[in-house]
Structures are given as structure tokens and as C-alpha cells.
Amino acid sequence: MAATMAELVRAQWGDHRPGVTSHEGTLTHHEVAAGAAARAALFGELLPRGAEPHIGVLLDNVPEYPLWLAAAALAGAAVAGINPTRRGPELARDIAHTDCALLITERAHLPLLAGLELTVPPERVLVVDDPAYRELLGPYAQTRPDALTGAAPTPASRMLLYFTSGSTGAPKAAVCTQGRLAAAGHSLVRYFGVRREDVHYLCMPMFHGNAVIAGWAPALAGGAAVALRRRFSASGFLPDVRRFKATYFTYVGRAVQYLLATPPAPDDRDNPLRTGFGTEAGAVDAERFAERFGVPLIEGYGSSEGGASLQRTPDTPPGAIGRPAPGDDLAVVDPETGAELPRARLDGDGRLRNGDEAIGELVNRGRSSFEGYWRNPEATAARTRGRLGGRVGAGWYWTGDLFFRDAEGFFHFAGRTDDRLRVDSENLAAAMIENILARYAPATGVAVYAVPDPVAGDQVMAALALRDGAAFDPEDFVAFLAAQPDLGTKMAPRFVRTLTALPVTATNKVHRVALRRAGFRCPEPVWWTPSAAGPPEAAKLPEPSARAGSSYRRFTDEDRAALLAQYRDHGRAHLLDG
């Protein structure tokens, strides 16, 4: 089993099967290895003495992306995935923060760089679809992977610097070494039974860890091919899958919901896919996807930084993520005290009966593969130093994710630590409410988040992306809520925002910070239950079965003004801008 990504790239030499295919053409495995060697040799010539061996890659999913990943592996360099949805000083900051000695881009992205004060000089900004780029590569075209000069990469060599997809503050660049990436590739090969004839369809952006760690690495480790889509397209998904004979794909965020929102066709199941692997599809949509396309989705959990992971087993119940890998010491703990929390109690309808005491933060109390953040010791320490000045859980890996664990030991995702809502002194997890609202047929996407209560705690707000041409029917929505046996009395949304599509980050994850910041002060229609106004004890909605008629009406300008006055009266108006 290869210990480095460099070994896996060198193993491609002499293999003339398709290795990288796209709408631009096909490269064999051998051509990928040869192209990677040429680029690694060029990088060695261009790298200034004393500079960090870091390559910024500002590309869509085009063949040059895996070629430069493979080149970095051979050269013992690290690829910093630069997000093309970033703009201006923030984009320049990402390039500078990761100490890029070389920047690889394409003509389509040059306008993003115009006028920026870049730390990479113009002669080391390579434009892959410019004739000058081919001229630069020309002298190195005959380089063999085993003939490169310099120290051989080791498992500890940095391979990736990939930015976390957080929406607040400056993104952090997580470090991933060749050893960790190679191990992840081999692990997924075993887990999914990757075969040499498989084709991994990469439609998620390669500047994000999902496509590289869960798509490219196992393909390389298993001798499979990768098929590239420049950018994700819901309408282009099935045509691509059929064209490339793809057997596997990865997803994150709302990609699955976008696919389900495409018009159904009688031949949807006519495709070569065996499985999809990703996060945040949700149990309801995963079931819908399998029923419509005949393709099972496997929801996994692994922190981007490598600190904790859960594996799905054949006996994992619906709604659960799985169990820790053998030897891992994962637990759900109180984030303040570090004490392990009681197991969850679920009733016959799958409703969590003791969420207030069972939901906590997932931690890894054992050895983790977290390798830190580049040039950010404070953020690195925050993941491992524990809480309350380091006295609680020092040395653990704190994921920042909410979970609960059932009586059989399966872990269930309950949201992010900043997705916890406190309604009438009861703690709720946004993800649990989302799982319920996802059953609402007119909605193609759902996001649940907290807005501050005018007096104390939070109120529940939901954003519903409605199908094309659908209008929000408050009576129908109330009837739907009344029919949900696992909807707790505090879970029904006080506010419902209706829109055509949920706002997302560059990695297709719901932009919850933007939703929370806008709250009910948004341009789209908002519906609300005004009867919930007043002090906390008056904010309780009745049991779903007791609701009659429509308790939702349009939220008007007059309603907004009156509600804002309540926030001001109670000194909580500032919370709306948090």
C-alpha cells in the first residue's frame, strides 16, 4: 500500500487506460504521470530559493487541476485550492496567507486578479490556456516521474492547503499531508470496493476537500479514472454520468436537492452509477434520490481537518451516520464540562425524547489525524486545547458539530454548534427540524436557523426553497406540520421565508450566516405566526395535532416595525445584527 501520493502517481506510468476525462478530451494514466512530471520539473525551476513549496490553483474542474495535484505530489509541494467565488482583497488574502510561490489559473479567472496586490509576481502566474504556458512546459515534456531531482516526498510532506468553508471571518487553511491523503484514498478504496474500471465523477469544486479527498484520491489509489465537470450542473448531471460511464460521485450541501428538483424522466434509472458519497443530503432526500435514480447515497461524516470520522455499517439505522472506526474514541460531551452525555431515547416514531440532555458536541478523545491550520496557531490550538482555559478536554479534537448517540451506539448528526436554538429554555438542533421540514413536498430545499426572541432566547425561522411555479399555501403547511409525529411543540417555525433557491457558499453548503443575518428583514416574502408574540411563556405553539386552520399570515411592514420596537424595548435590537 503506497505511503505517499507520489508513489501512486509514479504507479500510473505505463498504464494506457483512460485516467482523466472531461468535455475537453481524455488523458491516459500514463499521460497524467508524464504531464505531472513535466509540471513538477517546471515548478522546481520556478520556485525561488527559500520559498515555501506551495502552488496556488485558481481553476475550475479542468484537466490541469488533477495534473497539478499530481505534480505537487511528485515535487513534494502543496496545492492551495483558491476559491474563485472569493473577490478582491479576500481573494488576494487567501493567496498571500498560503504563501503561494506559483499561481496556476486560466483566462476566465484573470478578471478576478485584475487590480489586486498579489504576493506572486506576474512571471509566476501561469495561465494554462495561454500559448506561453505550453512554451514553458515544452523543455520538460520528456521528464519521467522517477527522474526528478530533489528529495523524495515523505508521508509527512504537505500535500494540500484547503480552506474550510466557514462563512464568518477569514477562512482557515487546513493542512493535509501526503501520508494522510494516501491513507484516506486507500481507506475509501476498501470501503467502496473501488475497481480499476470505475470512473469517479468530480462535479464538486476541486478547491474543496470533498472532491480531492473523497473523489480523486481513492480513484488514484484504486487505479480508477476521474471524469471532470467544470462546474456543477444539475441538468448536466445525468448526461455526464452516461457519457463518462461514471460509477461513483461525491456531493456536498444542496447538490442532491438540486438534482431532485430537475424534471423527472422515465429513464432516470438508466445510468451506470453504483453509489454517491457525501454529506448533508438528509435522510429524506437520500431516500428520494435512491427511489428516483436507483442509486444509494452513503452519508458519511468526517471533519475537513481529519480530526474525527464516522463509518456507516450495514446495520446503521435510518437517520444515523454510523459508528466510529475501530480504535477511535469518539464521544458526545457537554461543551462546557466535557462530561459525556446520556444516550438518546427515541420513541416509536423516531422522535428524540431527551434532546436537552443528549445533544452535545462530538469530540475525539483519542489520537486524531488533525494536522493543524497553516500559519494559524490560535485556530489550531482552539481545536485541541480544550475549554475553560484548557482545563476541560485538553488534547481532544473538538469538532464543533452537534450529535447525539442512541442506545445501540450509533451517532446521529444534530447540527453545528452555532446551529443550536434555545426556545423557551429548551435546546433544539436546527438539523433535526430540517429533517422534518424536508418532507414538505412543495419544498426543494430547507434551512432552519435561529433569530433572537425579542425578550429571551431564540425563535425558529425556516427558509423554504419552493418548486418552480409553487406558491406558499399557509393552510397546507400547517396541515403538513400537524401530520408530523416527531415535530416537537417548540419546533414549528415562527417565521417562514420563501424563495426560489437557498443561498449557498462556494462549496454548495447553505449559507446559514447570511440567512441568520437577514432574519425576517429580507426581500423575499415572509410568513409568520403573530400569536407567538409576547413574553416567552406566550410563545409556545400548541401541539401539532391541536392546530386548526392557518396560523401563518404574511409578515407586513407594519408587523416588522412593531416587532422591531419590541426588540428595542427589551434592549435586544443589537442581536439582530449579530
Coordinates of C-alpha atoms in Angstrom, one line a residue:
M1 CA 0.0 0.0 0.0
A2 CA 1.5 3.3 -1.1
A3 CA 2.6 5.6 1.8
T4 CA 2.6 8.8 -0.3
M5 CA 0.6 10.3 -3.2
A6 CA 3.9 10.5 -5.1
E7 CA 4.1 6.7 -5.2
L8 CA 0.5 6.5 -6.5
V9 CA 1.3 9.0 -9.3
R10 CA 4.5 7.1 -10.3
A11 CA 2.5 3.9 -10.5
Q12 CA 0.5 5.4 -13.3
W13 CA 3.5 5.3 -15.6
G14 CA 2.9 2.8 -18.5
D15 CA -0.8 2.5 -17.8
H16 CA -2.5 3.5 -21.1
R17 CA -6.1 3.2 -19.9
P18 CA -8.2 6.4 -19.6
G19 CA -7.2 8.3 -16.5
V20 CA -8.7 11.8 -16.7
T21 CA -11.6 12.5 -19.0
S22 CA -13.7 15.7 -19.5
H23 CA -15.5 17.6 -22.1
E24 CA -12.1 18.7 -23.3
G25 CA -10.9 15.2 -24.1
T26 CA -9.2 12.2 -22.4
L27 CA -5.7 11.6 -20.9
T28 CA -4.4 8.2 -20.1
H29 CA -3.0 7.4 -16.7
H30 CA 0.5 7.4 -18.4
E31 CA -0.2 10.8 -19.9
V32 CA -1.2 12.1 -16.5
A33 CA 2.0 10.8 -14.9
A34 CA 4.1 12.3 -17.7
G35 CA 2.3 15.6 -17.6
A36 CA 2.7 15.7 -13.8
A37 CA 6.4 15.1 -14.1
A38 CA 6.8 17.9 -16.6
R39 CA 4.9 20.3 -14.4
A40 CA 6.9 19.2 -11.3
A41 CA 10.1 19.9 -13.1
L42 CA 8.9 23.3 -14.2
F43 CA 7.9 24.1 -10.7
G44 CA 11.4 23.2 -9.5
E45 CA 12.9 25.7 -11.9
L46 CA 10.4 28.5 -10.9
L47 CA 10.5 28.0 -7.2
P48 CA 12.6 30.8 -5.6
R49 CA 15.3 29.8 -3.1
G50 CA 13.9 29.7 0.4
A51 CA 10.2 30.0 -0.7
E52 CA 7.6 27.6 0.6
P53 CA 6.8 24.9 -2.0
H54 CA 3.2 26.0 -2.3
I55 CA 1.2 26.1 -5.6
G56 CA -2.0 28.2 -5.7
V57 CA -4.5 26.7 -8.1
L58 CA -7.3 29.0 -9.2
L59 CA -9.1 26.8 -11.8
D60 CA -12.4 25.3 -12.4
N61 CA -12.6 21.4 -12.7
V62 CA -10.4 21.2 -15.8
P63 CA -7.7 18.5 -16.6
E64 CA -5.0 20.9 -15.4
Y65 CA -6.3 20.6 -11.9
P66 CA -5.5 16.9 -11.3
L67 CA -2.3 17.4 -13.4
W68 CA -1.1 20.0 -10.9
L69 CA -2.2 17.9 -7.9
A70 CA -0.2 15.0 -9.3
A71 CA 2.7 17.4 -10.0
A72 CA 2.7 18.7 -6.4
A73 CA 2.8 15.1 -5.2
L74 CA 5.9 14.3 -7.2
A75 CA 7.6 17.6 -6.2
G76 CA 6.8 17.3 -2.5
A77 CA 4.8 20.5 -2.8
A78 CA 1.4 21.6 -1.5
V79 CA -1.6 22.7 -3.5
A80 CA -3.6 25.6 -2.1
G81 CA -7.0 25.4 -3.6
I82 CA -8.0 29.0 -4.4
N83 CA -11.8 29.7 -4.4
P84 CA -12.9 31.6 -7.5
T85 CA -16.0 32.8 -5.8
R86 CA -13.9 35.0 -3.5
R87 CA -13.3 38.5 -4.6
G88 CA -11.0 41.5 -4.2
P89 CA -8.8 41.7 -1.1
E90 CA -10.2 38.5 0.3
L91 CA -9.0 36.6 -2.8
A92 CA -5.6 38.3 -2.5
R93 CA -5.5 37.4 1.2
D94 CA -6.1 33.7 0.5
I95 CA -3.2 33.6 -1.9
A96 CA -0.9 35.5 0.4
H97 CA -1.9 33.6 3.5
T98 CA -0.9 30.3 2.0
D99 CA 2.5 31.6 0.8
C100 CA 1.9 30.6 -2.8
A101 CA 5.1 30.7 -4.8
L102 CA 3.3 29.9 -8.0
L103 CA -0.3 30.6 -9.1
I104 CA -2.0 28.5 -11.7
T105 CA -5.1 30.0 -13.3
E106 CA -7.0 30.3 -16.6
R107 CA -8.1 33.2 -18.8
A108 CA -11.7 33.0 -17.4
H109 CA -10.4 33.9 -13.9
L110 CA -7.9 36.6 -14.9
P111 CA -10.5 39.4 -14.3
L112 CA -10.6 38.3 -10.6
L113 CA -7.0 39.1 -10.3
A114 CA -7.0 42.4 -12.1
G115 CA -6.0 45.3 -9.8
L116 CA -5.1 43.1 -6.8
E117 CA -1.9 43.5 -4.9
L118 CA -0.7 39.9 -5.3
T119 CA 2.3 38.4 -3.5
V120 CA 3.0 36.2 -6.6
P121 CA 4.9 38.2 -9.3
P122 CA 3.5 38.2 -12.8
E123 CA 6.1 35.8 -14.2
R124 CA 5.0 33.2 -11.7
V125 CA 1.3 33.5 -12.6
L126 CA 0.8 30.7 -15.2
V127 CA -2.3 30.8 -17.4
V128 CA -3.0 27.3 -18.6
D129 CA -4.9 28.2 -21.8
D130 CA -2.3 30.7 -22.9
P131 CA 0.2 29.6 -25.6
A132 CA 3.1 30.9 -23.4
Y133 CA 2.2 28.2 -20.9
R134 CA 2.8 25.4 -23.4
E135 CA 6.1 27.0 -24.4
L136 CA 7.2 27.0 -20.7
L137 CA 6.3 23.3 -20.4
G138 CA 8.0 22.3 -23.7
P139 CA 11.6 21.7 -22.4
Y140 CA 10.3 19.4 -19.7
A141 CA 8.0 17.2 -21.8
Q142 CA 10.3 14.2 -21.7
T143 CA 10.7 14.2 -17.9
R144 CA 10.0 10.9 -16.2
P145 CA 8.5 10.8 -12.7
D146 CA 11.4 8.7 -11.4
A147 CA 14.0 11.1 -12.9
L148 CA 13.0 14.2 -10.9
T149 CA 15.8 15.7 -8.8
G150 CA 15.4 16.8 -5.2
A151 CA 14.5 15.0 -2.0
A152 CA 11.8 12.3 -2.4
P153 CA 8.5 13.2 -0.8
T154 CA 7.7 11.5 2.5
P155 CA 4.3 10.8 4.2
A156 CA 4.9 14.0 6.3
S157 CA 5.3 16.2 3.2
R158 CA 2.5 18.8 2.9
M159 CA 0.2 18.0 0.0
L160 CA -2.9 20.2 0.5
L161 CA -3.8 23.5 2.0
Y162 CA -7.5 23.6 1.7
F163 CA -9.7 26.3 3.1
T164 CA -12.5 25.5 5.5
S165 CA -15.9 26.6 4.1
G166 CA -16.9 28.7 7.1
S167 CA -18.8 31.8 6.3
T168 CA -17.5 34.1 9.0
G169 CA -14.1 35.6 9.4
A170 CA -11.1 34.7 7.3
P171 CA -11.1 31.1 6.1
K172 CA -8.6 28.8 7.7
A173 CA -6.2 26.7 5.6
A174 CA -6.2 23.1 6.9
V175 CA -3.0 21.1 6.3
C176 CA -3.2 17.6 4.7
T177 CA 0.0 15.6 4.2
Q178 CA 0.8 13.1 1.6
G179 CA 0.5 10.3 4.1
R180 CA -2.9 11.3 5.3
L181 CA -4.3 11.8 1.8
A182 CA -2.9 8.4 0.6
A183 CA -4.3 6.7 3.7
A184 CA -7.7 8.3 3.0
G185 CA -7.6 7.1 -0.6
H186 CA -6.8 3.5 0.4
S187 CA -9.5 3.5 3.1
L188 CA -12.2 4.6 0.6
V189 CA -11.0 2.0 -1.9
R190 CA -11.6 -0.7 0.7
Y191 CA -14.9 0.8 1.8
F192 CA -16.4 1.2 -1.6
G193 CA -14.6 -1.6 -3.4
V194 CA -13.1 0.7 -6.0
R195 CA -12.2 -1.2 -9.2
R196 CA -9.8 -0.3 -11.9
E197 CA -12.7 0.0 -14.4
D198 CA -14.6 2.5 -12.2
V199 CA -15.0 6.2 -13.1
H200 CA -15.3 8.8 -10.4
Y201 CA -17.4 11.8 -11.5
L202 CA -16.0 15.0 -9.9
C203 CA -18.6 17.7 -10.2
M204 CA -17.9 19.3 -6.8
P205 CA -15.2 22.0 -6.9
M206 CA -11.7 20.7 -6.6
F207 CA -10.6 23.6 -4.4
H208 CA -12.6 21.9 -1.7
G209 CA -11.5 18.8 0.2
N210 CA -14.6 16.8 -0.8
A211 CA -13.7 16.3 -4.4
V212 CA -10.0 15.7 -3.8
I213 CA -10.1 13.6 -0.7
A214 CA -13.2 11.6 -1.4
G215 CA -13.0 11.6 -5.2
W216 CA -9.5 12.0 -6.7
A217 CA -7.5 10.2 -4.0
P218 CA -9.5 6.9 -4.0
A219 CA -9.5 6.9 -7.8
L220 CA -5.7 7.2 -7.8
A221 CA -5.3 4.6 -5.1
G222 CA -7.6 2.2 -6.8
G223 CA -6.4 2.7 -10.4
A224 CA -9.8 4.2 -11.5
A225 CA -10.4 7.1 -13.8
V226 CA -11.8 10.5 -12.9
A227 CA -14.3 12.4 -15.1
L228 CA -14.5 16.2 -14.6
R229 CA -17.3 18.7 -14.8
R230 CA -16.0 22.3 -15.0
R231 CA -18.8 23.4 -12.6
F232 CA -21.7 21.5 -11.0
S233 CA -24.8 21.4 -13.2
A234 CA -28.0 19.7 -12.1
S235 CA -29.3 19.5 -15.7
G236 CA -25.9 18.2 -17.0
F237 CA -25.5 15.6 -14.3
L238 CA -27.2 12.5 -15.9
P239 CA -25.9 13.3 -19.4
D240 CA -22.4 13.5 -18.0
V241 CA -22.8 10.3 -15.9
R242 CA -23.9 8.4 -19.1
R243 CA -21.3 10.0 -21.3
F244 CA -18.4 9.2 -19.0
K245 CA -19.9 5.9 -17.7
A246 CA -19.4 7.2 -14.2
T247 CA -19.9 4.7 -11.4
Y248 CA -19.4 6.9 -8.3
F249 CA -19.8 10.6 -7.4
T250 CA -19.3 12.8 -4.4
Y251 CA -21.6 15.6 -3.2
V252 CA -21.9 18.2 -0.5
G253 CA -24.5 20.7 0.6
R254 CA -27.6 21.1 -1.6
A255 CA -26.3 19.3 -4.7
V256 CA -28.7 16.4 -4.1
Q257 CA -31.6 18.7 -3.7
Y258 CA -30.8 20.5 -6.9
L259 CA -30.7 17.1 -8.7
L260 CA -34.1 16.2 -7.2
A261 CA -35.5 19.5 -8.4
T262 CA -34.8 18.6 -12.1
P263 CA -37.9 17.4 -14.1
P264 CA -38.3 13.6 -13.6
A265 CA -37.9 11.4 -16.7
P266 CA -38.9 7.8 -17.3
D267 CA -35.2 6.8 -17.9
D268 CA -33.8 8.4 -14.7
R269 CA -32.7 5.0 -13.6
D270 CA -30.9 4.3 -16.8
N271 CA -27.4 5.2 -15.5
P272 CA -24.2 3.3 -14.6
L273 CA -23.8 4.8 -11.1
R274 CA -23.3 2.4 -8.2
T275 CA -23.3 4.9 -5.4
G276 CA -22.8 8.5 -4.3
F277 CA -20.9 9.6 -1.2
G278 CA -21.1 12.9 0.6
T279 CA -22.7 14.9 3.4
E280 CA -25.8 16.9 4.2
A281 CA -28.2 15.3 1.8
G282 CA -30.5 14.3 4.7
A283 CA -32.3 11.0 5.1
V284 CA -35.5 12.1 3.3
D285 CA -33.7 13.3 0.2
A286 CA -31.3 10.4 0.2
E287 CA -34.4 8.1 0.1
R288 CA -36.0 10.1 -2.7
F289 CA -32.7 10.0 -4.7
A290 CA -32.4 6.3 -4.4
E291 CA -36.0 5.8 -5.4
R292 CA -35.8 8.0 -8.4
F293 CA -32.3 7.3 -9.8
G294 CA -31.8 3.8 -8.4
V295 CA -28.6 4.9 -6.7
P296 CA -28.0 4.6 -3.0
L297 CA -26.4 7.6 -1.3
I298 CA -24.0 6.9 1.6
E299 CA -23.9 9.8 4.0
G300 CA -20.5 10.0 5.7
Y301 CA -19.1 12.2 8.4
G302 CA -15.5 13.3 8.5
S303 CA -14.3 16.7 9.7
S304 CA -12.5 18.5 6.9
E305 CA -9.4 18.7 9.1
G306 CA -9.3 15.0 9.7
G307 CA -9.9 15.1 13.4
A308 CA -12.9 12.7 13.6
S309 CA -14.9 10.4 11.3
L310 CA -17.8 8.0 11.4
Q311 CA -18.4 5.0 9.3
R312 CA -21.7 3.7 8.1
T313 CA -22.2 0.0 8.6
P314 CA -24.9 -2.3 7.1
D315 CA -26.9 -2.2 10.4
T316 CA -26.9 1.6 10.7
P317 CA -30.5 2.7 11.2
P318 CA -32.2 5.3 9.1
G319 CA -31.2 8.8 10.2
A320 CA -28.0 7.8 11.8
I321 CA -24.5 8.4 10.4
G322 CA -22.7 5.4 11.8
R323 CA -20.1 4.4 14.4
P324 CA -16.5 5.3 14.9
A325 CA -13.8 3.4 13.2
P326 CA -12.3 0.6 15.4
G327 CA -9.9 2.1 17.9
D328 CA -11.3 5.6 17.7
D329 CA -12.6 7.2 20.9
L330 CA -15.5 9.5 19.9
A331 CA -18.0 10.8 22.4
V332 CA -20.8 13.3 22.7
V333 CA -20.0 15.6 25.5
D334 CA -21.2 18.7 27.3
P335 CA -19.2 21.5 25.6
E336 CA -18.7 23.3 28.9
T337 CA -17.8 20.5 31.3
G338 CA -16.5 17.8 28.9
A339 CA -18.7 15.2 30.6
E340 CA -20.1 12.5 28.3
L341 CA -23.8 12.9 27.9
P342 CA -26.6 10.3 28.3
R343 CA -27.6 8.2 25.4
A344 CA -30.6 9.4 23.4
R345 CA -34.1 8.0 24.0
L346 CA -36.1 7.6 20.8
D347 CA -39.8 6.8 20.7
G348 CA -41.6 4.5 18.1
D349 CA -41.8 7.4 15.6
G350 CA -38.1 8.1 15.9
R351 CA -38.7 11.2 17.9
L352 CA -35.9 12.2 20.3
R353 CA -37.4 12.4 23.8
N354 CA -34.4 13.8 25.7
G355 CA -32.7 16.1 23.3
D356 CA -32.0 18.7 26.1
E357 CA -29.7 16.2 27.8
A358 CA -28.5 14.0 24.9
I359 CA -27.3 16.6 22.3
G360 CA -23.8 17.8 22.7
E361 CA -20.5 18.3 20.9
L362 CA -18.7 15.5 19.2
V363 CA -15.1 15.1 20.3
N364 CA -12.3 12.7 19.6
R365 CA -10.7 11.8 22.9
G366 CA -8.1 9.6 21.3
R367 CA -5.5 10.1 18.7
S368 CA -6.7 12.1 15.6
S369 CA -5.2 12.8 12.2
F370 CA -5.7 16.6 12.6
E371 CA -2.5 18.3 11.2
G372 CA -3.3 21.9 12.1
Y373 CA -4.0 25.1 10.2
W374 CA -1.4 26.8 8.1
R375 CA 0.1 29.8 10.0
N376 CA -2.8 29.9 12.4
P377 CA -1.7 28.6 15.8
E378 CA -4.6 30.1 17.6
A379 CA -7.2 28.2 15.5
T380 CA -5.1 25.0 15.7
A381 CA -5.0 25.3 19.5
A382 CA -8.7 26.0 19.7
R383 CA -9.4 22.6 18.2
T384 CA -7.3 20.7 20.7
R385 CA -6.6 22.8 23.8
G386 CA -10.0 22.1 25.4
R387 CA -12.4 24.6 27.0
L388 CA -12.3 26.8 30.1
G389 CA -8.7 27.7 29.8
G390 CA -7.7 24.2 28.7
R391 CA -8.9 22.6 31.9
V392 CA -11.6 20.7 30.1
G393 CA -10.8 18.2 27.3
A394 CA -7.3 19.4 26.6
G395 CA -5.7 17.3 23.8
W396 CA -9.1 16.2 22.5
Y397 CA -10.2 17.2 19.0
W398 CA -13.3 19.3 19.3
T399 CA -15.3 19.1 16.1
G400 CA -17.7 22.0 16.6
D401 CA -20.6 19.7 15.5
L402 CA -23.6 18.6 17.5
F403 CA -24.5 14.9 17.8
F404 CA -26.4 12.5 19.9
R405 CA -25.8 8.8 20.4
D406 CA -28.5 6.2 20.6
A407 CA -28.8 3.2 22.9
E408 CA -27.1 1.0 20.3
G409 CA -24.1 3.3 20.0
F410 CA -25.0 4.9 16.6
F411 CA -24.2 8.6 16.2
H412 CA -26.8 11.0 14.8
F413 CA -25.9 14.4 13.4
A414 CA -27.8 17.2 15.1
G415 CA -26.2 20.3 13.5
R416 CA -23.3 22.7 14.1
T417 CA -22.6 24.3 17.5
D418 CA -23.8 27.6 16.1
D419 CA -27.0 25.9 14.8
R420 CA -28.4 25.2 18.3
L421 CA -31.6 27.1 19.1
R422 CA -32.8 27.8 22.6
V423 CA -36.6 28.2 22.6
D424 CA -38.4 28.7 25.8
S425 CA -35.4 27.4 27.7
E426 CA -35.3 24.2 25.6
N427 CA -32.3 23.4 23.4
L428 CA -33.2 22.4 19.8
A429 CA -30.9 21.4 16.9
A430 CA -31.6 23.0 13.6
A431 CA -30.7 19.9 11.7
M432 CA -33.4 17.8 13.4
I433 CA -36.1 20.4 12.5
E434 CA -34.8 20.5 8.9
N435 CA -35.1 16.7 8.6
I436 CA -38.8 17.0 9.4
L437 CA -39.5 20.0 7.2
A438 CA -37.6 18.3 4.3
R439 CA -40.7 16.0 4.0
Y440 CA -42.8 19.0 2.8
A441 CA -43.4 18.2 -0.9
P442 CA -43.5 21.7 -2.4
A443 CA -40.0 22.5 -1.0
T444 CA -36.9 21.6 -2.9
G445 CA -34.7 22.8 0.0
V446 CA -35.0 23.7 3.6
A447 CA -32.8 25.6 6.1
V448 CA -33.6 26.2 9.7
Y449 CA -31.9 28.8 11.9
A450 CA -32.4 30.9 14.9
V451 CA -33.5 34.5 15.1
P452 CA -33.3 36.2 18.5
D453 CA -36.5 36.4 20.5
P454 CA -37.5 39.9 21.5
V455 CA -37.3 39.0 25.2
A456 CA -35.1 36.0 25.7
G457 CA -33.7 33.0 23.8
D458 CA -34.4 32.3 20.2
Q459 CA -37.3 31.8 17.8
V460 CA -37.3 29.3 14.9
M461 CA -37.1 30.6 11.4
A462 CA -37.2 28.4 8.3
A463 CA -36.3 29.2 4.7
L464 CA -38.1 27.1 2.1
A465 CA -37.0 27.0 -1.5
L466 CA -40.2 26.2 -3.4
R467 CA -40.5 24.2 -6.6
D468 CA -40.9 26.2 -9.9
G469 CA -44.3 27.8 -10.0
A470 CA -45.2 26.8 -6.5
A471 CA -46.7 29.3 -4.1
F472 CA -46.7 29.0 -0.4
D473 CA -50.0 27.8 1.0
P474 CA -50.1 28.5 4.7
E475 CA -53.1 26.2 5.4
D476 CA -51.3 23.4 3.5
F477 CA -48.2 24.0 5.5
V478 CA -50.0 23.9 8.8
A479 CA -51.7 20.7 7.8
F480 CA -48.3 19.2 7.0
L481 CA -46.9 20.3 10.4
A482 CA -49.9 18.7 12.1
A483 CA -49.2 15.4 10.4
Q484 CA -45.6 15.1 11.6
P485 CA -45.5 12.9 14.6
D486 CA -41.9 13.8 15.6
L487 CA -42.4 17.6 15.4
G488 CA -42.0 18.9 19.0
T489 CA -44.1 21.6 20.4
K490 CA -41.2 24.1 20.2
M491 CA -40.1 23.1 16.7
A492 CA -42.7 24.7 14.5
P493 CA -41.2 27.8 12.7
R494 CA -42.3 31.2 13.9
F495 CA -41.2 32.7 10.6
V496 CA -41.1 31.1 7.1
R497 CA -39.2 32.8 4.4
T498 CA -40.0 31.6 0.9
L499 CA -37.5 31.8 -2.0
T500 CA -36.6 30.2 -5.3
A501 CA -33.2 28.9 -4.1
L502 CA -31.3 28.8 -0.8
P503 CA -28.2 30.9 -0.6
V504 CA -25.1 28.7 -0.7
T505 CA -21.4 29.1 -0.1
A506 CA -18.9 28.2 -2.8
T507 CA -19.0 24.6 -1.7
N508 CA -22.7 24.3 -2.1
K509 CA -23.4 24.4 1.6
V510 CA -26.2 26.5 2.8
H511 CA -25.0 30.0 3.7
R512 CA -26.6 30.0 7.2
V513 CA -24.7 33.1 8.3
A514 CA -26.4 35.1 5.5
L515 CA -29.8 33.7 6.4
R516 CA -29.4 34.4 10.1
R517 CA -28.1 37.9 9.5
A518 CA -31.1 38.8 7.3
G519 CA -33.6 37.1 9.5
F520 CA -37.1 38.4 8.8
R521 CA -35.6 41.6 7.3
C522 CA -35.2 40.1 3.9
P523 CA -36.5 41.0 0.4
E524 CA -38.4 37.7 -0.1
P525 CA -41.9 37.1 1.3
V526 CA -42.0 36.1 5.0
W527 CA -44.9 34.4 6.7
W528 CA -45.3 34.3 10.5
T529 CA -47.4 33.3 13.4
P530 CA -48.2 36.6 15.2
S531 CA -49.9 34.7 18.0
A532 CA -46.5 33.7 19.2
A533 CA -45.6 37.3 20.1
G534 CA -45.1 38.4 23.6
P535 CA -43.1 37.0 26.6
P536 CA -41.5 33.5 26.4
E537 CA -44.4 31.8 28.2
A538 CA -46.8 33.1 25.5
A539 CA -44.6 31.9 22.6
K540 CA -45.5 28.3 22.8
L541 CA -47.3 26.8 19.8
P542 CA -49.9 24.2 20.5
E543 CA -49.3 20.5 19.8
P544 CA -49.4 19.8 16.1
S545 CA -52.5 17.7 16.4
A546 CA -54.3 20.6 18.0
R547 CA -53.6 23.2 15.3
A548 CA -56.6 24.1 13.2
G549 CA -56.7 26.3 10.1
S550 CA -53.9 28.6 9.1
S551 CA -51.8 30.1 11.9
Y552 CA -49.5 31.8 9.3
R553 CA -50.0 35.1 7.5
R554 CA -47.9 37.5 5.6
F555 CA -45.4 39.4 7.6
T556 CA -46.1 43.1 6.7
D557 CA -44.1 46.3 7.0
E558 CA -46.3 47.2 10.0
D559 CA -45.6 43.8 11.6
R560 CA -41.9 44.4 11.2
A561 CA -42.0 47.9 12.7
A562 CA -44.0 46.7 15.7
L563 CA -41.7 43.7 16.3
L564 CA -38.5 45.8 16.0
A565 CA -40.0 48.1 18.6
Q566 CA -40.3 45.1 21.0
Y567 CA -36.5 44.3 20.4
R568 CA -35.7 47.9 21.2
D569 CA -37.9 48.0 24.3
H570 CA -36.1 44.9 25.7
G571 CA -32.6 46.1 24.7
R572 CA -32.1 43.2 22.2
A573 CA -32.2 45.0 18.9
H574 CA -28.4 44.7 18.6
L575 CA -28.8 40.9 18.4
L576 CA -30.5 41.1 15.0
D577 CA -27.2 42.3 13.5
G578 CA -25.0 39.6 15.0

